[in-house]
Amino acid sequence: MSAAARTRPLAVLLTIGDELLLGDRVDTNGPWLGRLLTDAGFEVVERWSVGDSVPAIRGALARMEALAPGGVLVATGGLGPTDDDCTRQGVAAHLGIPLEEDPRLLQALEARSRARGSGELSRLNRRLALVPKGAEQLTNPVGSAPGLLFHPSEGSGTLMAFLPGVPREMRAMAETALLPGLRRAFAHRLHPPFERIILTAGQPESLLAELLEPALPPSLGVRIQYRPSLAGVELRFSAEGEGGEARMDEALERLEPLLAPWRYGWGGETPEGATVLALRRAGLTLALAESCTGGLLASRLTAAPGCSKVFQGGVVAYDNSLKEALLGVTPELLEEHGAVSGPVAMAMAEGVRIRLGADLGLSITGVAGPGGGSAHRPVGTVWFGFSGFLLGENRRATIEAEPMFFPGDRDEIRTRAVHYALRRVRERTRG
Amino acid sequence: MSAAARTRPLAVLLTIGDELLLGDRVDTNGPWLGRLLTDAGFEVVERWSVGDSVPAIRGALARMEALAPGGVLVATGGLGPTDDDCTRQGVAAHLGIPLEEDPRLLQALEARSRARGSGELSRLNRRLALVPKGAEQLTNPVGSAPGLLFHPSEGSGTLMAFLPGVPREMRAMAETALLPGLRRAFAHRLHPPFERIILTAGQPESLLAELLEPALPPSLGVRIQYRPSLAGVELRFSAEGEGGEARMDEALERLEPLLAPWRYGWGGETPEGATVLALRRAGLTLALAESCTGGLLASRLTAAPGCSKVFQGGVVAYDNSLKEALLGVTPELLEEHGAVSGPVAMAMAEGVRIRLGADLGLSITGVAGPGGGSAHRPVGTVWFGFSGFLLGENRRATIEAEPMFFPGDRDEIRTRAVHYALRRVRERTRG
């Protein structure tokens, strides 16, 4: 690691809330802030979660400060109006300063309450006007509770920021109020990393590593990290220090022939976004007939930007009667082969393609469990049907079906099926 | 807090992986383990994430141990075969013991590789046989890498367990190998909490608090925590110490008339599960016509157990042409009122109900953004249509539509619309 990397200011993240320890809530604020601060040029070293208790918050602040001397500590959560929110009290205890009602903030809260037609400020919401003495307030563009900022002082060598726990409020405040302040305070000490994220599908982590590592000269100082998920393996390439960008470019150029067959996207992209893009490039429209995935593939596709250009819609044929009524699958076919079969998958794909006038029809029919499995078709069996003018060796009309087996529980089988379908659509748009 | 509460053994959780700090991955292992250990009777006090680096892991282990003397430290991640996985090295460094290749584990890995048709064990996967000397191994029921367990010793007063980061492997190992071991090791010291989770929708956090807190005598020692989300507000009631269960029962009995109008479920339930249950109780079937939510509501419903009894399927009519082709919405109606309007919402709901032969038809058509908004129909405008034999004052056939406005970005608007629809279906199944 070079000098340039070592001198990045350190950052630690603290998320506050009992629900984060009891397991009733996944923390999305910590990762989001980790990405924001990393991209801004900080080195995020640890991320902690503590419960809603003044001693726990006070203790964590003291110990975390020591992990980021001269850097920044960003905390979220516990700034709300109810009794279990006690971050203000924890900060005040840690810094040894009193809480005071801020008259201007109280006025602003009262005005906001009236403007929203909620009448007088309630007793609980009045608590939001309590602020540790001397704190700088961060404006909340989309909610009531302001954030708090404490510049390094004799009491603490670390800049400390406290943001609300509601993700929408936290993100708006971090982008509009916190980040500009951090850029001013840390200025030339910030060094955004040289990194590239490459999304791959179709090869497991260990085989990718055996493919790539021998082809990457250690002298380039480029590190690869492997992040497997149900969507495939995400590769993070990073190069620290002087000349990192040039060394990164060289590394990626060398690895290009090995990566190309498995790569479907870059950092910031999603599997569904890559599939929508592939369809747009090929000029093809898609129609879906989903059974066991119950609309999950459609909902993923419609979350991607530009989807309306290529995705017209689909049918969620959860019940067999709908496969007949909406897709024209005959009762005889269902009777003879069963709903989870190649012939039915093909009939569903062809039915939805013709009824919707799309270029491609895709169907998914399977046994996602927990019930419904048999020795012949165990839970995890999923048939995919493809119909339409597919691109391949030569552009031709085809109807095909293929079976897959996916391990895991109901959620996992459905998610794996969606990712497999997204990958196969991408592959079929390629010449 | 009573003596019984204070003597629960302490637990700390450590999740290991650069991706958790850089913000490329949300940590689901930490919360899941938090729930498992809390339910088992531990007091989870902190949860940390550190990167894939030997010094970082070593430092975190040393500091976390001090937070849970005589308790348990559970870590996940970094046990895989690739270069960035270095948890084994970090543990060995922390405990001052060497890594050794375990011949029996190596044999098992080789057998597994052959059984899966992968041939000889690869160089990278051979690393999985490296184990810190003296560690007890936890069997991995669904993957290759075993877990590691270190009983309290002179070197450390804390029991330490290391599990894989892949959620499916981690969960299987935690349930089948870790938990039985912890129950043996901590036995009578474990005190599962008295808690009840109640799911509410339709009232904000601060109004619920003002409703409930005055009606709850402090002498009962029952605490309420408020967890707002897009689905509503989740309430966690907890009572510590002697007689907690009886005090909890009394508290919930007193609050029952205040809670009943807003409660839709209990801990472990989901909004979609509660909606499926409400439909089953009312003996009604549902058909969906989704536009802006693009299958999200259908995919949520089909994730709920028992859904096939009440949900037959639906149409994802993302494009206007499908509203005509699959739902029978006339071009004149679309032309006159626009796709996002009451009349079109009603026609969609009626169209899908009749075509699918369901008791209830529900439609969602709106502007989820980022594009497509206008002064007249800003982004966030969503119309809901309801058609069918609804239960109400008296059971009668109705077609209705109602408009809503939801704040937030595309994802948030779609999620809010889905939760609103789930709530309205529940309400309409009530007499």
Coordinates of N, CA and C in Angstrom, one line a residue, chain A residues 112 116 140-144 168-170 172-173:
Chain A
R112 N -43.8 23.9 10.6 CA -43.9 22.7 9.7 C -45.2 21.9 10.1
R116 N -48.4 21.3 7.6 CA -48.9 20.0 7.2 C -50.3 19.7 7.7
N140 N -32.7 19.1 7.5 CA -33.4 17.9 7.0 C -34.3 18.3 5.9
P141 N -34.0 18.0 4.6 CA -34.8 18.5 3.5 C -36.1 17.8 3.4
V142 N -36.3 16.6 4.0 CA -37.5 15.9 3.7 C -38.2 15.4 5.0
G143 N -37.8 15.9 6.2 CA -38.4 15.4 7.4 C -38.3 16.5 8.5
S144 N -38.6 16.1 9.8 CA -38.6 17.1 10.9 C -37.3 17.2 11.6
R168 N -34.7 7.7 3.7 CA -35.0 8.8 2.8 C -34.4 10.1 3.4
E169 N -34.7 10.3 4.7 CA -34.2 11.5 5.3 C -32.7 11.5 5.4
M170 N -32.1 10.3 5.8 CA -30.7 10.2 6.0 C -29.9 10.5 4.7
A172 N -31.0 12.1 1.9 CA -31.1 13.5 1.5 C -30.2 14.4 2.3
M173 N -30.1 14.2 3.6 CA -29.3 15.1 4.4 C -27.8 14.8 4.2

